[in-house]
Amino acid sequence: MTTTAFTTLPLSAATLANLETLGYRDMTPIQAKSLPLILKGQDLIAQAKTGSGKTAAFGIGLLEPLNPRFFGCQALVLCPTRELADQVAKEIRRLARGHGNIKVLTLCGGVPFGPQVGSLEHGAHVIVGTPGRIQEHLRKGTLVLDGLNTLVLDEADRMLDMGFYDSIAEIIQQLPARRQTLLFSATYPAGIAQLAKTFMRDPQQVKVDALHDDGQIEQRFYEIDPRQRMDAVLRLLQQVRPQSCVAFCHTRQQCQELEAHLRDQGVSALSLHGELEQRERDEVLTLFANQSCSVLVATDVAARGLDIAGLEAVINVELSRDPEVHVHRIGRSGRAGEKGLALSLVAPAEANRAQAIEDLQQMPLNWQRLDELVVKNREPLLPPMATLCINGGRKEKLRPGDILGALTGEAGIPGSQVGKIAIFDFQAFVAVERGVAKQALKRLSEGKIKGRSYKVRII
């Protein structure tokens, strides 16, 4: 594969120096195809999956024309979920280090409106947000976008899946006509073509191959009776025994039924679907990311923007109706050079979906028999970590180091037994090895963090 250095692009010396410190020397395929067009100011439709480097592509592109001395919003990035918006904002902040004092603000639902208004009054160069909350700020006049240069629609297909077309259209109608519009999407449904036709000026199209390296992700397909679906998932989990696995379902109801079935059989499982409140969603994603939950049962829309390191397996509880969504699903396993495993259940009525995947991949599917699976270990599938929830967070100025210190200080538990620490506005989560969870709970409940006592519970 030929690589192209960032130094071949017309970027400022400060940007190139910052990219070097971030370890970004060669462009990924989507960056190499899209950045020359973005830097020329052209509108762009880019088809690329999560993990392809697309955030850096549009991040570098939107930062280059920014004027740090003008504190109005010059770039707006719309994302389908708060998690993705947070990830995107974090990456843009890293990329902006060479640009002087660039302020990046996230505006998402699920958090109080008032503090966002206060932040906006101080001004921001780049705003990353979800369509509903951006729309709300525009209607109330708390967000002004007269000086906007660049609009980015990230994961546009999922925003359309989630019913955001009208919100996006209403937002775009309030933007300056002279702007650059960049649309990134993993798939290309009809709604994208409609968006492009209505709101973009002569957009250039680029696409990077969405297929995975055959050696990177092993795929297995199993024909099943639809009534066996839940038991078949359990059997696969008992045979593979992954520490972290995402099981994709079509509906919220299917998610909840599978979660209940797995938990009844001793499998550590949580479901992620569109009807969870933001706080519940934060908790589920935190537990899964810190290895306190083995199986995340999710719908495609809810799992969008999910970037979990070290995901061992993906199970397609039911095949997707869109073969490109199938490719996108399984691509969450086998990242960063790791081997991945994708297991798909196929009822007879889904045979045409399997055929569509075979046609897209241009190679025969690897069919295996479920009844030939040998399950040697039927013990409960429990995760390596447990999570403690502390009823204090950013608002109490808690930092990860404060929690780590309280756990590991004099005669505490070894730091090697403490996992990820996640801090939200009003609560914090800390993962510890399952065997020391009760000891950690006692220590935090009876001791103090930063001189204060907090309520702590094991989730």
Short mmCIF file of C-alpha atoms in Angstrom, two decimals:
data_model
loop_
_atom_site.label_atom_id
_atom_site.label_comp_id
_atom_site.label_asym_id
_atom_site.label_seq_id
_atom_site.Cartn_x
_atom_site.Cartn_y
_atom_site.Cartn_z
CA MET A 1 0.00 0.00 0.00
CA THR A 2 1.45 3.36 -0.94
CA THR A 3 1.44 5.99 1.78
CA THR A 4 1.33 9.72 1.31
CA ALA A 5 3.04 12.03 3.77
CA PHE A 6 1.12 14.96 5.28
CA THR A 7 4.08 17.13 4.23
CA THR A 8 2.86 16.85 0.60
CA LEU A 9 -0.22 18.94 1.53
CA PRO A 10 -0.36 22.77 1.58
CA LEU A 11 -0.56 22.90 5.40
CA SER A 12 0.92 25.52 7.72
CA ALA A 13 4.27 24.78 9.40
CA ALA A 14 2.53 24.82 12.82
CA THR A 15 0.00 22.21 11.68
CA LEU A 16 2.70 19.95 10.24
CA ALA A 17 4.78 20.23 13.44
CA ASN A 18 1.73 19.31 15.56
CA LEU A 19 0.87 16.34 13.30
CA GLU A 20 4.46 15.14 13.72
CA THR A 21 4.17 15.28 17.53
CA LEU A 22 0.87 13.34 17.32
CA GLY A 23 2.66 10.67 15.28
CA TYR A 24 0.64 11.46 12.12
CA ARG A 25 3.17 11.14 9.30
CA ASP A 26 1.38 9.25 6.53
CA MET A 27 -2.22 9.75 5.53
CA THR A 28 -4.80 6.96 5.67
CA PRO A 29 -6.56 6.26 2.32
CA ILE A 30 -9.56 8.49 3.19
CA GLN A 31 -7.24 11.34 4.25
CA ALA A 32 -5.17 11.04 1.05
CA LYS A 33 -8.30 11.13 -1.12
CA SER A 34 -10.27 13.81 0.72
CA LEU A 35 -7.79 16.33 2.17
CA PRO A 36 -6.51 17.79 -1.16
CA LEU A 37 -10.16 18.51 -2.13
CA ILE A 38 -11.11 19.86 1.32
CA LEU A 39 -8.10 22.20 1.38
CA LYS A 40 -9.15 23.57 -2.03
CA GLY A 41 -12.48 24.55 -0.45
CA GLN A 42 -14.61 22.07 -2.40
CA ASP A 43 -17.77 20.39 -1.10
CA LEU A 44 -17.23 16.70 -0.49
CA ILE A 45 -19.14 13.44 -0.02
CA ALA A 46 -16.79 10.87 1.50
CA GLN A 47 -17.77 7.27 2.07
CA ALA A 48 -15.67 5.85 4.90
CA LYS A 49 -16.23 3.76 8.00
CA THR A 50 -15.46 4.51 11.66
CA GLY A 51 -11.77 3.92 12.36
CA SER A 52 -10.64 5.03 8.87
CA GLY A 53 -9.13 8.33 10.02
CA LYS A 54 -12.03 10.45 8.72
CA THR A 55 -12.18 12.66 11.85
CA ALA A 56 -8.61 13.83 11.29
CA ALA A 57 -9.44 14.41 7.59
CA PHE A 58 -12.25 16.87 8.26
CA GLY A 59 -10.60 18.13 11.48
CA ILE A 60 -7.44 19.25 9.66
CA GLY A 61 -9.58 20.62 6.83
CA LEU A 62 -11.84 22.78 9.02
CA LEU A 63 -8.98 24.09 11.21
CA GLU A 64 -6.79 25.32 8.36
CA PRO A 65 -8.94 28.34 7.33
CA LEU A 66 -9.87 29.31 10.94
CA ASN A 67 -9.11 32.80 12.23
CA PRO A 68 -8.14 32.41 15.93
CA ARG A 69 -8.79 36.13 16.57
CA PHE A 70 -12.48 35.87 15.59
CA PHE A 71 -14.34 34.16 18.46
CA GLY A 72 -17.50 33.36 16.49
CA CYS A 73 -18.39 29.83 15.33
CA GLN A 74 -16.48 29.21 12.08
CA ALA A 75 -17.01 25.43 11.82
CA LEU A 76 -19.97 23.25 12.85
CA VAL A 77 -19.79 19.45 13.05
CA LEU A 78 -23.09 17.53 13.38
CA CYS A 79 -22.89 14.00 14.85
CA PRO A 80 -25.61 11.40 15.57
CA THR A 81 -24.76 10.79 19.26
CA ARG A 82 -23.22 12.54 22.23
CA GLU A 83 -20.46 9.89 22.50
CA LEU A 84 -19.38 10.49 18.93
CA ALA A 85 -19.55 14.28 19.41
CA ASP A 86 -17.28 13.95 22.47
CA GLN A 87 -14.78 11.78 20.53
CA VAL A 88 -14.77 14.20 17.57
CA ALA A 89 -14.30 17.28 19.80
CA LYS A 90 -11.40 15.57 21.60
CA GLU A 91 -9.68 14.79 18.29
CA ILE A 92 -10.20 18.34 16.94
CA ARG A 93 -8.69 19.77 20.16
CA ARG A 94 -5.59 17.60 19.65
CA LEU A 95 -5.32 18.68 16.01
CA ALA A 96 -5.79 22.37 16.98
CA ARG A 97 -2.74 22.54 19.26
CA GLY A 98 -0.66 24.16 16.53
CA HIS A 99 -3.28 26.85 15.79
CA GLY A 100 -3.07 29.08 18.85
CA ASN A 101 -5.98 29.39 21.25
CA ILE A 102 -8.78 27.54 19.42
CA LYS A 103 -11.91 26.88 21.47
CA VAL A 104 -13.93 23.73 20.67
CA LEU A 105 -17.35 23.39 22.33
CA THR A 106 -19.76 20.42 22.36
CA LEU A 107 -23.52 21.05 22.34
CA CYS A 108 -25.47 17.83 22.88
CA GLY A 109 -28.77 16.80 24.40
CA GLY A 110 -28.94 14.86 27.66
CA VAL A 111 -27.07 17.58 29.57
CA PRO A 112 -28.40 20.87 31.07
CA PHE A 113 -29.06 23.69 28.59
CA GLY A 114 -28.08 26.64 30.85
CA PRO A 115 -24.33 25.99 31.19
CA GLN A 116 -24.10 25.62 27.38
CA VAL A 117 -25.57 29.12 26.99
CA GLY A 118 -22.88 30.45 29.37
CA SER A 119 -20.13 28.73 27.37
CA LEU A 120 -21.50 30.15 24.10
CA GLU A 121 -21.41 33.68 25.52
CA HIS A 122 -17.60 33.33 25.83
CA GLY A 123 -17.41 32.41 22.14
CA ALA A 124 -16.16 29.27 20.36
CA HIS A 125 -14.38 28.71 17.04
CA VAL A 126 -15.64 25.14 16.47
CA ILE A 127 -18.90 23.61 17.66
CA VAL A 128 -19.54 19.86 17.64
CA GLY A 129 -23.07 18.77 18.47
CA THR A 130 -26.15 16.66 17.89
CA PRO A 131 -28.85 18.03 15.54
CA GLY A 132 -31.63 18.32 18.14
CA ARG A 133 -29.62 20.44 20.58
CA ILE A 134 -28.07 22.64 17.84
CA GLN A 135 -31.59 23.27 16.53
CA GLU A 136 -32.74 24.24 20.04
CA HIS A 137 -29.90 26.78 20.43
CA LEU A 138 -30.63 28.28 17.01
CA ARG A 139 -34.34 28.64 17.81
CA LYS A 140 -33.59 30.36 21.11
CA GLY A 141 -31.02 32.66 19.52
CA THR A 142 -28.21 31.44 21.83
CA LEU A 143 -26.17 30.19 18.85
CA VAL A 144 -25.24 32.49 15.95
CA LEU A 145 -23.75 30.96 12.81
CA ASP A 146 -23.37 34.02 10.55
CA GLY A 147 -19.57 33.62 10.35
CA LEU A 148 -19.60 29.89 9.50
CA ASN A 149 -17.07 28.68 6.88
CA THR A 150 -17.41 24.91 7.19
CA LEU A 151 -20.27 22.49 7.92
CA VAL A 152 -19.44 18.81 8.54
CA LEU A 153 -22.11 16.09 8.62
CA ASP A 154 -20.39 13.14 10.31
CA GLU A 155 -21.94 9.67 10.04
CA ALA A 156 -24.71 11.23 7.99
CA ASP A 157 -26.36 7.87 7.24
CA ARG A 158 -26.93 7.23 10.97
CA MET A 159 -28.30 10.72 11.51
CA LEU A 160 -30.84 9.94 8.78
CA ASP A 161 -31.58 6.51 10.34
CA MET A 162 -32.30 8.30 13.62
CA GLY A 163 -34.83 10.57 11.90
CA PHE A 164 -32.74 13.76 11.86
CA TYR A 165 -33.29 14.73 8.20
CA ASP A 166 -35.72 17.59 8.97
CA SER A 167 -33.55 18.88 11.84
CA ILE A 168 -30.47 18.92 9.60
CA ALA A 169 -32.41 20.66 6.83
CA GLU A 170 -33.67 23.32 9.26
CA ILE A 171 -30.13 23.94 10.58
CA ILE A 172 -28.63 24.21 7.09
CA GLN A 173 -31.27 26.74 6.00
CA GLN A 174 -29.92 29.11 8.66
CA LEU A 175 -26.28 28.89 7.54
CA PRO A 176 -24.46 31.26 5.17
CA ALA A 177 -24.85 30.16 1.54
CA ARG A 178 -21.09 30.71 1.02
CA ARG A 179 -19.73 27.80 3.03
CA GLN A 180 -18.00 24.49 2.51
CA THR A 181 -20.08 21.37 3.26
CA LEU A 182 -18.35 18.06 4.01
CA LEU A 183 -20.48 14.92 4.32
CA PHE A 184 -19.02 11.69 5.74
CA SER A 185 -21.00 8.47 5.71
CA ALA A 186 -20.27 4.74 5.97
CA THR A 187 -23.09 3.85 3.54
CA TYR A 188 -24.86 5.80 0.79
CA PRO A 189 -28.66 5.58 1.25
CA ALA A 190 -31.15 7.62 -0.82
CA GLY A 191 -31.41 10.31 1.88
CA ILE A 192 -27.73 11.19 1.41
CA ALA A 193 -28.24 11.84 -2.30
CA GLN A 194 -31.22 14.04 -1.41
CA LEU A 195 -29.16 16.01 1.15
CA ALA A 196 -26.34 16.48 -1.36
CA LYS A 197 -28.67 17.62 -4.14
CA THR A 198 -30.48 20.10 -1.90
CA PHE A 199 -27.65 21.57 0.19
CA MET A 200 -24.28 21.02 -1.51
CA ARG A 201 -22.49 22.83 -4.35
CA ASP A 202 -21.05 20.48 -6.98
CA PRO A 203 -19.77 18.00 -4.36
CA GLN A 204 -16.78 15.81 -5.21
CA GLN A 205 -17.18 12.15 -4.23
CA VAL A 206 -14.52 9.91 -2.73
CA LYS A 207 -14.86 6.38 -1.44
CA VAL A 208 -12.40 4.11 0.32
CA ASP A 209 -12.80 0.38 0.15
CA ALA A 210 -15.00 -0.60 3.09
CA LEU A 211 -14.02 -4.26 2.96
CA HIS A 212 -11.70 -5.64 5.60
CA ASP A 213 -8.51 -7.54 5.10
CA ASP A 214 -9.68 -11.18 4.82
CA GLY A 215 -6.99 -12.32 7.24
CA GLN A 216 -7.92 -9.73 9.85
CA ILE A 217 -11.51 -10.78 10.65
CA GLU A 218 -12.59 -14.41 10.59
CA GLN A 219 -16.25 -14.70 9.59
CA ARG A 220 -18.47 -17.70 10.35
CA PHE A 221 -22.12 -18.07 9.28
CA TYR A 222 -24.61 -20.45 10.93
CA GLU A 223 -28.00 -21.39 9.52
CA ILE A 224 -30.59 -21.52 12.30
CA ASP A 225 -34.29 -22.00 12.96
CA PRO A 226 -35.53 -18.50 13.95
CA ARG A 227 -36.93 -19.95 17.22
CA GLN A 228 -33.36 -21.01 18.17
CA ARG A 229 -31.92 -17.50 17.88
CA MET A 230 -31.48 -16.72 21.60
CA ASP A 231 -30.09 -20.17 22.44
CA ALA A 232 -27.76 -20.02 19.43
CA VAL A 233 -26.22 -16.75 20.72
CA LEU A 234 -25.70 -18.36 24.13
CA ARG A 235 -24.05 -21.39 22.56
CA LEU A 236 -21.66 -19.23 20.52
CA LEU A 237 -20.73 -17.24 23.62
CA GLN A 238 -20.13 -20.40 25.66
CA GLN A 239 -17.88 -21.78 22.94
CA VAL A 240 -15.88 -18.60 22.17
CA ARG A 241 -16.01 -17.11 25.73
CA PRO A 242 -15.01 -13.58 24.69
CA GLN A 243 -14.10 -10.97 27.30
CA SER A 244 -15.81 -8.35 25.14
CA CYS A 245 -18.39 -8.91 22.42
CA VAL A 246 -21.09 -6.83 20.71
CA ALA A 247 -24.27 -8.68 19.68
CA PHE A 248 -26.23 -6.73 17.03
CA CYS A 249 -30.02 -6.87 17.02
CA HIS A 250 -32.62 -5.15 14.83
CA THR A 251 -34.98 -3.79 17.46
CA ARG A 252 -35.05 -2.51 21.02
CA GLN A 253 -37.37 -5.38 21.98
CA GLN A 254 -34.96 -7.99 20.55
CA CYS A 255 -32.12 -6.32 22.52
CA GLN A 256 -34.03 -6.47 25.79
CA GLU A 257 -35.16 -10.08 25.28
CA LEU A 258 -31.63 -11.25 24.46
CA GLU A 259 -30.13 -9.35 27.41
CA ALA A 260 -32.65 -11.00 29.78
CA HIS A 261 -32.03 -14.46 28.27
CA LEU A 262 -28.24 -14.16 28.58
CA ARG A 263 -28.38 -12.83 32.13
CA ASP A 264 -30.66 -15.73 33.15
CA GLN A 265 -27.94 -18.07 31.86
CA GLY A 266 -25.12 -16.41 33.81
CA VAL A 267 -23.73 -14.21 31.04
CA SER A 268 -22.75 -10.64 31.96
CA ALA A 269 -24.79 -8.65 29.39
CA LEU A 270 -26.20 -5.13 29.02
CA SER A 271 -28.33 -3.67 26.24
CA LEU A 272 -27.87 -0.39 24.38
CA HIS A 273 -30.81 1.01 22.42
CA GLY A 274 -32.33 4.34 21.46
CA GLU A 275 -34.75 4.58 24.39
CA LEU A 276 -32.12 4.73 27.14
CA GLU A 277 -31.70 8.05 28.90
CA GLN A 278 -28.29 9.67 28.47
CA ARG A 279 -27.24 8.81 32.01
CA GLU A 280 -28.14 5.12 31.52
CA ARG A 281 -26.33 5.12 28.18
CA ASP A 282 -23.19 6.63 29.75
CA GLU A 283 -23.27 3.92 32.42
CA VAL A 284 -23.71 1.03 29.95
CA LEU A 285 -20.91 2.26 27.67
CA THR A 286 -18.59 2.89 30.62
CA LEU A 287 -19.13 -0.63 32.00
CA PHE A 288 -18.53 -2.20 28.60
CA ALA A 289 -15.45 -0.10 27.81
CA ASN A 290 -13.83 -0.83 31.19
CA GLN A 291 -14.41 -4.61 30.92
CA SER A 292 -17.09 -4.86 33.64
CA CYS A 293 -19.56 -6.28 31.12
CA SER A 294 -18.79 -9.07 28.64
CA VAL A 295 -21.60 -8.69 26.09
CA LEU A 296 -23.13 -5.48 24.77
CA VAL A 297 -26.45 -6.19 23.04
CA ALA A 298 -27.08 -3.25 20.71
CA THR A 299 -29.05 -1.91 17.78
CA ASP A 300 -27.07 -0.44 14.86
CA VAL A 301 -28.23 3.10 15.59
CA ALA A 302 -27.40 2.92 19.31
CA ALA A 303 -23.93 1.47 18.65
CA ARG A 304 -22.99 4.17 16.17
CA GLY A 305 -19.76 5.95 17.07
CA LEU A 306 -18.80 3.10 19.39
CA ASP A 307 -15.03 2.66 19.33
CA ILE A 308 -14.10 -0.03 21.84
CA ALA A 309 -10.48 -1.16 21.86
CA GLY A 310 -9.87 -4.89 22.03
CA LEU A 311 -13.32 -6.07 20.90
CA GLU A 312 -12.84 -9.82 20.48
CA ALA A 313 -16.03 -10.75 18.68
CA VAL A 314 -19.14 -9.45 16.95
CA ILE A 315 -22.31 -11.56 16.78
CA ASN A 316 -24.96 -10.73 14.20
CA VAL A 317 -28.06 -12.00 16.01
CA GLU A 318 -29.89 -11.29 12.76
CA LEU A 319 -28.28 -10.30 9.47
CA SER A 320 -28.53 -6.66 8.45
CA ARG A 321 -30.73 -5.87 5.45
CA ASP A 322 -27.87 -3.74 4.04
CA PRO A 323 -24.64 -5.63 3.24
CA GLU A 324 -22.55 -2.47 3.79
CA VAL A 325 -23.96 -2.17 7.33
CA HIS A 326 -22.83 -5.79 7.85
CA VAL A 327 -19.28 -4.82 6.84
CA HIS A 328 -19.46 -1.82 9.16
CA ARG A 329 -20.69 -3.97 12.09
CA ILE A 330 -17.98 -6.60 11.82
CA GLY A 331 -15.29 -3.93 11.38
CA ARG A 332 -15.62 -3.09 15.07
CA SER A 333 -13.72 -6.31 15.81
CA GLY A 334 -10.12 -6.74 14.71
CA ARG A 335 -8.98 -3.13 15.02
CA ALA A 336 -5.44 -1.83 15.45
CA GLY A 337 -3.91 -4.95 13.93
CA GLU A 338 -5.71 -7.39 16.27
CA LYS A 339 -7.48 -10.47 14.88
CA GLY A 340 -11.26 -10.21 14.88
CA LEU A 341 -14.11 -12.73 14.87
CA ALA A 342 -17.59 -12.21 13.38
CA LEU A 343 -20.32 -14.80 13.95
CA SER A 344 -23.59 -14.46 12.00
CA LEU A 345 -26.89 -16.27 12.55
CA VAL A 346 -29.00 -16.72 9.42
CA ALA A 347 -32.61 -17.91 9.40
CA PRO A 348 -33.89 -19.32 6.05
CA ALA A 349 -35.89 -16.12 5.42
CA GLU A 350 -32.59 -14.15 5.51
CA ALA A 351 -30.91 -16.16 2.74
CA ASN A 352 -31.10 -13.20 0.32
CA ARG A 353 -29.29 -11.00 2.88
CA ALA A 354 -26.49 -13.58 3.11
CA GLN A 355 -26.31 -13.64 -0.70
CA ALA A 356 -25.99 -9.84 -0.80
CA ILE A 357 -23.05 -10.02 1.64
CA GLU A 358 -21.42 -12.73 -0.50
CA ASP A 359 -21.88 -10.57 -3.63
CA LEU A 360 -20.39 -7.50 -1.92
CA GLN A 361 -17.39 -9.45 -0.55
CA GLN A 362 -16.94 -11.31 -3.86
CA MET A 363 -16.08 -14.52 -2.08
CA PRO A 364 -18.05 -17.50 -0.71
CA LEU A 365 -19.26 -17.27 2.89
CA ASN A 366 -17.75 -19.58 5.50
CA TRP A 367 -20.78 -21.70 6.55
CA GLN A 368 -20.50 -23.83 9.70
CA ARG A 369 -22.93 -26.06 11.59
CA LEU A 370 -24.20 -24.92 14.97
CA ASP A 371 -24.86 -28.50 16.12
CA GLU A 372 -21.17 -29.32 15.61
CA LEU A 373 -20.02 -26.66 18.09
CA VAL A 374 -18.39 -28.28 21.10
CA VAL A 375 -19.11 -26.39 24.32
CA LYS A 376 -16.66 -27.59 26.98
CA ASN A 377 -17.28 -24.85 29.54
CA ARG A 378 -20.80 -23.89 30.62
CA GLU A 379 -19.72 -21.82 33.63
CA PRO A 380 -21.09 -18.25 33.91
CA LEU A 381 -19.40 -15.81 31.51
CA LEU A 382 -18.25 -13.07 33.86
CA PRO A 383 -16.04 -10.08 33.00
CA PRO A 384 -12.59 -9.57 34.57
CA MET A 385 -13.50 -6.22 36.17
CA ALA A 386 -16.23 -4.77 38.41
CA THR A 387 -17.25 -1.08 38.52
CA LEU A 388 -17.77 1.19 41.50
CA CYS A 389 -20.01 4.23 41.06
CA ILE A 390 -19.16 7.33 43.14
CA ASN A 391 -21.85 9.99 43.58
CA GLY A 392 -19.54 12.89 42.72
CA GLY A 393 -17.95 14.05 39.49
CA ARG A 394 -16.62 17.03 37.55
CA LYS A 395 -18.90 19.44 39.41
CA GLU A 396 -17.08 18.48 42.65
CA LYS A 397 -13.77 18.88 40.74
CA LEU A 398 -12.97 15.16 41.10
CA ARG A 399 -10.08 13.97 38.94
CA PRO A 400 -8.97 10.41 38.09
CA GLY A 401 -5.83 10.88 40.22
CA ASP A 402 -7.95 11.69 43.30
CA ILE A 403 -9.87 8.41 42.98
CA LEU A 404 -6.74 6.37 42.20
CA GLY A 405 -5.00 7.88 45.24
CA ALA A 406 -7.93 7.07 47.54
CA LEU A 407 -7.89 3.44 46.38
CA THR A 408 -4.16 2.80 46.35
CA GLY A 409 -2.89 5.07 49.17
CA GLU A 410 -1.45 3.62 52.40
CA ALA A 411 -2.11 -0.14 52.54
CA GLY A 412 -4.60 0.22 49.69
CA ILE A 413 -5.10 -2.06 46.72
CA PRO A 414 -2.24 -2.21 44.14
CA GLY A 415 -2.55 0.24 41.25
CA SER A 416 -2.22 -2.71 38.84
CA GLN A 417 -5.67 -3.91 40.01
CA VAL A 418 -7.37 -0.61 39.12
CA GLY A 419 -8.72 -0.19 35.59
CA LYS A 420 -10.29 2.71 33.72
CA ILE A 421 -11.68 5.73 35.56
CA ALA A 422 -14.46 7.74 33.86
CA ILE A 423 -15.70 11.02 35.31
CA PHE A 424 -19.03 12.65 34.35
CA ASP A 425 -20.62 15.84 35.70
CA PHE A 426 -22.31 14.29 38.74
CA GLN A 427 -20.82 10.81 39.06
CA ALA A 428 -17.61 8.88 38.51
CA PHE A 429 -16.93 5.24 37.65
CA VAL A 430 -13.82 3.25 38.52
CA ALA A 431 -13.11 -0.31 37.37
CA VAL A 432 -11.25 -2.69 39.68
CA GLU A 433 -10.40 -6.37 39.34
CA ARG A 434 -13.49 -8.38 40.28
CA GLY A 435 -11.69 -10.13 43.17
CA VAL A 436 -10.94 -6.86 45.00
CA ALA A 437 -14.27 -5.09 44.36
CA LYS A 438 -15.59 -5.47 47.94
CA GLN A 439 -12.27 -4.33 49.40
CA ALA A 440 -12.27 -1.29 47.08
CA LEU A 441 -15.89 -0.48 48.01
CA LYS A 442 -15.06 -0.62 51.75
CA ARG A 443 -12.02 1.59 51.25
CA LEU A 444 -13.88 4.30 49.29
CA SER A 445 -17.02 4.16 51.47
CA GLU A 446 -15.14 4.42 54.77
CA GLY A 447 -12.39 6.76 53.56
CA LYS A 448 -12.39 10.16 51.94
CA ILE A 449 -11.67 11.40 48.41
CA LYS A 450 -10.07 14.86 48.40
CA GLY A 451 -11.10 15.27 52.04
CA ARG A 452 -14.77 14.47 51.37
CA SER A 453 -16.98 11.43 51.95
CA TYR A 454 -18.97 10.11 48.98
CA LYS A 455 -21.65 7.45 48.56
CA VAL A 456 -20.19 4.52 46.63
CA ARG A 457 -21.88 1.38 45.23
CA ILE A 458 -20.88 -1.59 43.11
CA ILE A 459 -22.91 -1.63 39.91
#
